[in-house]
GROMACS .gro file of C-alpha atoms in nm:
model
  196
    1MET     CA    1   1.887   4.193   5.453
    2GLY     CA    2   1.618   3.933   5.491
    3LEU     CA    3   1.661   3.558   5.490
    4LYS     CA    4   1.413   3.351   5.290
    5ARG     CA    5   1.386   2.976   5.240
    6THR     CA    6   1.224   2.847   4.924
    7ALA     CA    7   1.225   2.478   4.829
    8SER     CA    8   1.514   2.419   5.075
    9LEU     CA    9   1.733   2.686   4.915
   10VAL     CA   10   1.858   2.982   5.118
   11PHE     CA   11   1.837   3.336   4.977
   12VAL     CA   12   1.967   3.651   5.144
   13GLY     CA   13   1.790   3.961   5.013
   14SER     CA   14   1.446   4.045   4.884
   15VAL     CA   15   1.266   3.872   4.601
   16TRP     CA   16   1.036   4.052   4.357
   17PRO     CA   17   0.748   3.869   4.183
   18SER     CA   18   0.935   3.879   3.848
   19GLU     CA   19   1.231   3.695   4.003
   20GLU     CA   20   1.001   3.437   4.159
   21VAL     CA   21   0.817   3.377   3.830
   22LEU     CA   22   1.144   3.345   3.634
   23THR     CA   23   1.275   3.097   3.890
   24LEU     CA   24   0.963   2.882   3.880
   25LEU     CA   25   0.963   2.898   3.501
   26CYS     CA   26   1.323   2.771   3.500
   27VAL     CA   27   1.234   2.487   3.735
   28ALA     CA   28   0.926   2.394   3.532
   29ARG     CA   29   1.119   2.403   3.202
   30ARG     CA   30   1.449   2.245   3.307
   31ASP     CA   31   1.481   2.084   2.962
   32TRP     CA   32   1.537   2.434   2.815
   33PHE     CA   33   1.868   2.451   3.004
   34ARG     CA   34   2.010   2.102   2.964
   35ASP     CA   35   2.360   2.117   2.813
   36LYS     CA   36   2.327   2.494   2.759
   37LEU     CA   37   2.550   2.781   2.863
   38VAL     CA   38   2.326   3.010   3.069
   39VAL     CA   39   2.379   3.355   3.218
   40GLU     CA   40   2.154   3.553   3.450
   41VAL     CA   41   2.210   3.926   3.405
   42GLY     CA   42   2.116   4.194   3.655
   43GLY     CA   43   2.031   3.927   3.913
   44GLY     CA   44   2.057   4.173   4.199
   45MET     CA   45   2.101   4.051   4.555
   46THR     CA   46   1.974   3.697   4.494
   47CYS     CA   47   2.014   3.584   4.129
   48LEU     CA   48   1.722   3.365   4.224
   49ALA     CA   49   1.676   3.197   3.887
   50GLY     CA   50   2.038   3.087   3.858
   51VAL     CA   51   2.143   2.747   3.985
   52THR     CA   52   2.389   2.617   3.723
   53VAL     CA   53   2.477   2.937   3.542
   54LEU     CA   54   2.697   3.244   3.536
   55LEU     CA   55   2.526   3.481   3.780
   56THR     CA   56   2.590   3.850   3.722
   57ASP     CA   57   2.507   4.197   3.839
   58GLY     CA   58   2.671   4.534   3.784
   59ASN     CA   59   2.682   4.602   4.158
   60GLU     CA   60   2.977   4.445   4.342
   61THR     CA   61   2.783   4.418   4.671
   62SER     CA   62   2.513   4.219   4.491
   63VAL     CA   63   2.777   3.990   4.338
   64GLN     CA   64   2.932   3.926   4.682
   65ASN     CA   65   2.588   3.844   4.824
   66VAL     CA   66   2.515   3.604   4.538
   67ALA     CA   67   2.849   3.431   4.599
   68ARG     CA   68   2.747   3.379   4.965
   69ILE     CA   69   2.411   3.237   4.854
   70ARG     CA   70   2.589   3.006   4.609
   71ASP     CA   71   2.826   2.886   4.882
   72ARG     CA   72   2.541   2.822   5.130
   73ASN     CA   73   2.351   2.619   4.872
   74ARG     CA   74   2.648   2.428   4.728
   75PRO     CA   75   2.574   2.114   4.939
   76LEU     CA   76   2.236   2.086   4.763
   77PHE     CA   77   2.396   2.077   4.418
   78GLY     CA   78   2.723   1.896   4.477
   79THR     CA   79   3.004   2.014   4.248
   80THR     CA   80   2.787   2.228   4.023
   81ASP     CA   81   2.993   2.508   3.871
   82VAL     CA   82   2.821   2.834   3.951
   83VAL     CA   83   3.014   3.158   3.900
   84ALA     CA   84   2.911   3.493   4.047
   85SER     CA   85   3.065   3.781   3.855
   86ARG     CA   86   3.029   4.153   3.797
   87LEU     CA   87   2.892   4.236   3.452
   88ARG     CA   88   2.798   4.580   3.329
   89TRP     CA   89   2.606   4.543   3.005
   90THR     CA   90   2.661   4.917   2.948
   91GLU     CA   91   3.040   4.864   2.924
   92PRO     CA   92   3.163   4.776   2.572
   93THR     CA   93   3.456   4.568   2.704
   94ASP     CA   94   3.225   4.354   2.921
   95VAL     CA   95   2.995   4.299   2.622
   96ALA     CA   96   3.275   4.225   2.374
   97SER     CA   97   3.417   3.949   2.595
   98LEU     CA   98   3.083   3.764   2.585
   99ARG     CA   99   2.989   3.795   2.216
  100ASP     CA  100   2.787   3.493   2.085
  101LYS     CA  101   2.856   3.305   2.408
  102PHE     CA  102   2.522   3.209   2.567
  103ASP     CA  103   2.246   2.969   2.470
  104VAL     CA  104   2.012   3.120   2.730
  105ILE     CA  105   2.008   3.465   2.891
  106LEU     CA  106   1.787   3.523   3.196
  107SER     CA  107   1.684   3.860   3.333
  108ALA     CA  108   1.425   3.954   3.596
  109ASP     CA  109   1.302   4.305   3.669
  110CYS     CA  110   1.596   4.492   3.509
  111LEU     CA  111   1.413   4.747   3.296
  112PHE     CA  112   1.357   5.034   3.539
  113PHE     CA  113   1.677   5.234   3.468
  114ASP     CA  114   1.622   5.445   3.155
  115ASP     CA  115   1.993   5.465   3.076
  116ALA     CA  116   2.044   5.085   3.089
  117ARG     CA  117   1.735   4.948   2.911
  118ASP     CA  118   1.863   4.998   2.554
  119ALA     CA  119   2.206   4.869   2.654
  120LEU     CA  120   2.046   4.551   2.789
  121ALA     CA  121   1.871   4.491   2.455
  122ARG     CA  122   2.202   4.540   2.270
  123PHE     CA  123   2.383   4.312   2.518
  124ILE     CA  124   2.128   4.035   2.460
  125LEU     CA  125   2.169   4.071   2.084
  126ALA     CA  126   2.549   4.054   2.117
  127ALA     CA  127   2.583   3.779   2.379
  128LEU     CA  128   2.313   3.540   2.255
  129LYS     CA  129   2.436   3.254   2.038
  130PRO     CA  130   2.255   3.203   1.707
  131GLY     CA  131   1.945   3.000   1.790
  132GLY     CA  132   1.959   3.104   2.156
  133VAL     CA  133   1.682   3.251   2.367
  134ALA     CA  134   1.658   3.527   2.627
  135LEU     CA  135   1.388   3.514   2.893
  136VAL     CA  136   1.318   3.860   3.032
  137VAL     CA  137   1.054   3.893   3.305
  138ALA     CA  138   0.943   4.236   3.425
  139PRO     CA  139   0.632   4.432   3.514
  140ALA     CA  140   0.489   4.701   3.285
  141ARG     CA  141   0.623   4.969   3.522
  142SER     CA  142   0.489   5.285   3.358
  143GLY     CA  143   0.580   5.176   3.007
  144THR     CA  144   0.937   5.055   3.069
  145LEU     CA  145   0.852   4.704   2.946
  146ASP     CA  146   0.700   4.841   2.625
  147ARG     CA  147   1.000   5.070   2.566
  148PHE     CA  148   1.236   4.774   2.612
  149GLN     CA  149   1.028   4.563   2.373
  150ASP     CA  150   1.045   4.843   2.114
  151GLU     CA  151   1.425   4.852   2.149
  152VAL     CA  152   1.446   4.474   2.112
  153PHE     CA  153   1.249   4.500   1.785
  154ARG     CA  154   1.489   4.774   1.664
  155CYS     CA  155   1.779   4.537   1.741
  156GLY     CA  156   1.620   4.278   1.513
  157LEU     CA  157   1.520   4.022   1.776
  158ARG     CA  158   1.187   3.838   1.768
  159VAL     CA  159   0.962   3.872   2.072
  160VAL     CA  160   0.695   3.646   2.216
  161ARG     CA  161   0.509   3.814   2.502
  162LEU     CA  162   0.340   3.598   2.766
  163GLU     CA  163   0.129   3.711   3.058
  164ARG     CA  164  -0.014   3.370   3.158
  165TYR     CA  165   0.215   3.079   3.233
  166GLY     CA  166   0.003   2.784   3.341
  167ALA     CA  167  -0.148   2.668   3.669
  168LEU     CA  168   0.159   2.675   3.896
  169LEU     CA  169   0.280   3.021   3.801
  170ASP     CA  170  -0.070   3.163   3.773
  171ASP     CA  171  -0.128   3.049   4.135
  172VAL     CA  172   0.188   3.230   4.247
  173ILE     CA  173   0.080   3.548   4.069
  174HIS     CA  174  -0.267   3.517   4.221
  175SER     CA  175  -0.111   3.492   4.569
  176HIS     CA  176   0.075   3.819   4.503
  177ARG     CA  177  -0.248   3.985   4.386
  178SER     CA  178  -0.404   3.915   4.726
  179ASN     CA  179  -0.140   4.133   4.895
  180PRO     CA  180  -0.296   4.475   4.967
  181THR     CA  181   0.020   4.651   4.844
  182PHE     CA  182   0.009   4.472   4.506
  183ASP     CA  183   0.015   4.714   4.214
  184PRO     CA  184  -0.012   4.541   3.874
  185ASP     CA  185   0.198   4.813   3.709
  186LEU     CA  186   0.484   4.748   3.955
  187HIS     CA  187   0.443   4.381   4.041
  188LEU     CA  188   0.263   4.182   3.768
  189PRO     CA  189   0.533   3.981   3.585
  190VAL     CA  190   0.527   3.966   3.205
  191LEU     CA  191   0.760   3.730   3.016
  192LEU     CA  192   0.934   3.834   2.697
  193GLU     CA  193   1.094   3.545   2.510
  194LEU     CA  194   1.357   3.690   2.276
  195SER     CA  195   1.530   3.511   1.990
  196ASP     CA  196   1.716   3.593   1.668
   0.00000   0.00000   0.00000
């Protein structure tokens, strides 16, 4: 596991460009989250975008790592209530307990498993409060983003697709492009903004 410092926060794990873009988008648009109940799903080993939210992943090791990150960063945020929890959006009981609960759902780079992509779309539809928004950031990855978007349409959600985010985020993406291992299909973040 690597250790990375970003803006004085400590993260243990690796960070993909989609996670970084979602995090910077959250910081740039803090007003979107004021007085909202927010969940980050499939946050992996870092749940990078989550600071004052319910942070989840289906993998217990990832959840334990996120809890350690939360505890290390707690002095920066005072008494902020951040919960790290296991959530499997493929499990009907997990989904049922969160029906119409969240104003904002965050997800970064969670579309690569064929058997979970459709379940994620259905989870977002179920867990999003009326008038809520889900921000899903992922690369095209051999059509997985398009297949997820198709499933979201079938679920009846509206989609706004963004590939340019403004100067700050475009600079971050440009810095990734300069890496010789950068592959746009695997690394170029695309934002889907989902709503009912």
